[in-house]
Amino acid sequence: MMDLVFSTAITFVGQATSITTFDSYALSVVVKIAFALGLFFVVPLIGGYLEHKVMGRMQARRGPVEAGPFGTLQLVADGIKFIQKEDVIPRAADKWVFAAAPGVALVPGMLIFLVLPIGPGVFALDLELGLFYALAISSVSVLGIMMGGWASANKFALLGGLRAGGQLIAYELPLILAAIAVAVQAGTLSLVGIVEAQATFTLPGTTINVWYLFPQFLGFAIFFLAAMAELSRPPFDMPIADSELVFGYMTEYTGIKFAMYLLTEYGGMIVMSALMVVLYLGGWQLLPGVPLPGCEGTGGLFDCDPMGTLLGVVITIGKIMALVFLMVWARVAYPRLREDQLQRFAWLALIPLALLNLALVGVAKVVF
Amino acid sequence: MATTSPPGVGLAKGLAVTIKHLFRYPSTQMYPKQRPDLPPRTRGVIALMDENCTVCMLCARECPDWCIYIDSHKETVPPAKEGGRARTRNVLDRFAIDFSLCMYCGICVEVCPFDALWWSPEFEYAEFQIDDLLHEKERLREWMDTVPPPPMLEEGAVPPAEAADAIAKKEKELEAEAAKQAEVTAPPAEAAAAPAEAKPRTADVKVEGAGEIDQETYDRLIAEGKSERIARSKAKSAWVRKQKEKLAAEQEAATAEERGGDEAAAAKPKAAEVHVEAGEIDQETYDQLIAEGKSERMARAKAKAAYVRKQRAKLAADAEAGAEDGGSEAGGGAPEASTPAEPADADEPKPKPADVHVEGAGEIDQETYDQLIAEGKSERIARSKAKAAWVRKQKQKLIDEGGDA
Ligand code: SF4
Ligand code: SF4
């Protein structure tokens, strides 16, 4: 019995070599965890800074300027401020659930960083079921949000939590359907494997290498919209809807717990962007068909020297930030939708389209 | 659905607007590092000119927040004449505005009938203790130094009553003269009939009958291809305008002579209007005050006031020089840009004249007194007027000294 479990477990781990793997098992574990945590705490800060600045400039402001050079340390300063704040728990709140909720939301966000490949060999784990793992874990976050909404003993928080639940269920479907289409085309669930498949994918009958963005643009659009809704980013931020619900499920939260929710949101933004980069934008490939300098292996994307590795990381982060910029842009440009519009859009437009997309990809996969 | 454009166009437009703003220069003013660019009539703080206040309590009663506190007592003033009735007078003991309650509606400034409350653009008086936002009389008086001079009248605005009266008076004289001349030279025409009724506020020269036009303007308009009718009517009004300017210039010169002495000197500087830009200060004064150990804020405020004073003195001097030129030009018949220096609010108390308390001592201007008595005025009237004259002279003296300093 145990043998079966182990042998099954072993097959979950992919073959691609990671720079975080060492001969010593203990060292590997430490490095992998440190790597994932580092990613989780640094990249969202970059994304948050980008959001502050871009939003500021789009609103004829400057954004942060005082903390650190050009205000780059603003989010760090905010974090310190949050830690100093009083941690208030409402008397009527369900104490344990209330306290655990931000953690339940935050930890899955951290765990996803374990499988995100952000460069050639730069990832903690390459799971055979990477995509499945990422999507499954990301849906756990909603639990934390609903727990927070319920435990706050506040009608606004409860409404926010319910809205979040409804919204996440509605948008989980198109998100997953769009991702499945990519997995079908790539023939693998491993995130590294998908990057590899994209690097070798050519338009049928030609030798032109393209990213999955091209054949699956519809899927990309669905994934992008659904991801924004999943993250409750404006214009899909009904669970927070500060003009109707005070601050939704976060209404009663203060200090570090509030910061954890915010970090979950920013971390989620990076995770979703990174998934889109991997699924549709060719991972760390600069342009379709262009191998990274200093790299060999499939499509010139693997077995890289340090220079190529670094370049790969920079390219991935750059693509992630470009997607974050798109999300911020949409946030500034559009007002919030109404809750019923949001639900209608998901069930009547996105899900049928996602199913259509999946069917088309399946047929195409068989035909070509 | 009221939308007429194809779906998605609105979404694209929204994105276009925001991306355009991304590349625009942000409109942020980097305040603590860079002085904000405030318009001169900004509502920063309320200043009190306490010697103007008669304790009428209007401001305190109208204030929607009830944040003006006034205390006063009555003083009996001995009768001016032997056997007269003793009078009572309100003396202001306390005047305070609680800026932690004030909502800057400006009602108190509007309602004060004696110009005792003014807006100042100063705004940096934040405090660590909320009690310190209660500004007492002395503090409110200090703000007075930062009040900008009143704005210049708009071009073509109805002139203030004093100026209008003076113009009307001169006009009558001129018309009487013209009538006399007309009688001598020409058969009595419309021109002679006009003067009788002429009594409007502005220098209004009746020209309809005679139909004089400004040839220059007429030619120009015709050259520009305007119709004969339009050119004629515009030239007609141009002529009237020029006539008015001429009259006003003459009037100005005449009143200056008439008044002579203090009053003329007092009237002149008023015409020159100075708009203080944020942060323009008189460096000399500033340095001096800092050296004296005054706070940075106070020094800046006073230096600003000094700057205004100097600017005004300078402009007044310029205006005087200009008025002379204007006079000769007007004689030549082509008064162009020399807008008559407005006597404007000549007699209105300026925000800044050095306050001189004279009630107690009861000093009078002997010269004025003698003159009025000689004119057969009553003793009481002569005394009060002489008193006022003394105050005026004192103030003028102080202002002159201040300007020199
Ligand atoms: S401006 Fe302030 S003090 Fe004056 S009336 Fe309004 S609230 Fe009262
Ligand atoms: S309205 Fe003017 S004069 Fe009357 S009490 Fe107020 S400040 Fe003094």
Short mmCIF file of C-alpha atoms in Angstrom, two decimals, chain A residues 53-63 65-66 325 329-330 332-334, chain B residues 10-12 14-16 18-19 21-30 33:
data_model
loop_
_atom_site.label_atom_id
_atom_site.label_comp_id
_atom_site.label_asym_id
_atom_site.label_seq_id
_atom_site.Cartn_x
_atom_site.Cartn_y
_atom_site.Cartn_z
CA LYS A 53 2.71 54.57 -9.95
CA VAL A 54 0.62 53.74 -12.98
CA MET A 55 -2.63 54.52 -11.20
CA GLY A 56 -1.17 57.77 -9.95
CA ARG A 57 -0.01 58.90 -13.34
CA MET A 58 -3.28 57.90 -14.98
CA GLN A 59 -5.08 60.04 -12.43
CA ALA A 60 -2.74 63.02 -12.94
CA ARG A 61 -0.99 62.28 -9.66
CA ARG A 62 2.56 61.22 -9.01
CA GLY A 63 1.97 58.16 -6.88
CA VAL A 65 7.44 59.74 -4.02
CA GLU A 66 8.67 59.99 -0.45
CA PHE A 325 -0.11 46.84 -16.03
CA TRP A 329 -5.16 49.95 -16.72
CA ALA A 330 -8.55 48.25 -16.71
CA VAL A 332 -8.42 52.85 -13.74
CA ALA A 333 -10.50 52.94 -16.91
CA TYR A 334 -13.65 51.12 -15.87
CA GLY B 10 -16.87 52.82 -25.23
CA LEU B 11 -14.51 50.38 -23.56
CA ALA B 12 -11.74 51.30 -25.98
CA GLY B 14 -12.03 54.50 -21.68
CA LEU B 15 -8.69 52.81 -22.15
CA ALA B 16 -7.56 55.55 -24.53
CA THR B 18 -6.48 56.68 -19.22
CA ILE B 19 -3.44 55.82 -21.30
CA HIS B 21 -3.12 60.59 -18.94
CA LEU B 22 -0.32 58.18 -18.20
CA PHE B 23 1.98 60.26 -20.37
CA ARG B 24 0.81 63.61 -19.17
CA TYR B 25 2.72 65.52 -16.56
CA PRO B 26 1.04 65.03 -13.19
CA SER B 27 -0.55 68.13 -11.74
CA THR B 28 0.74 67.48 -8.24
CA GLN B 29 2.26 70.44 -6.42
CA MET B 30 5.09 69.20 -4.23
CA LYS B 33 9.19 71.49 -0.86
#
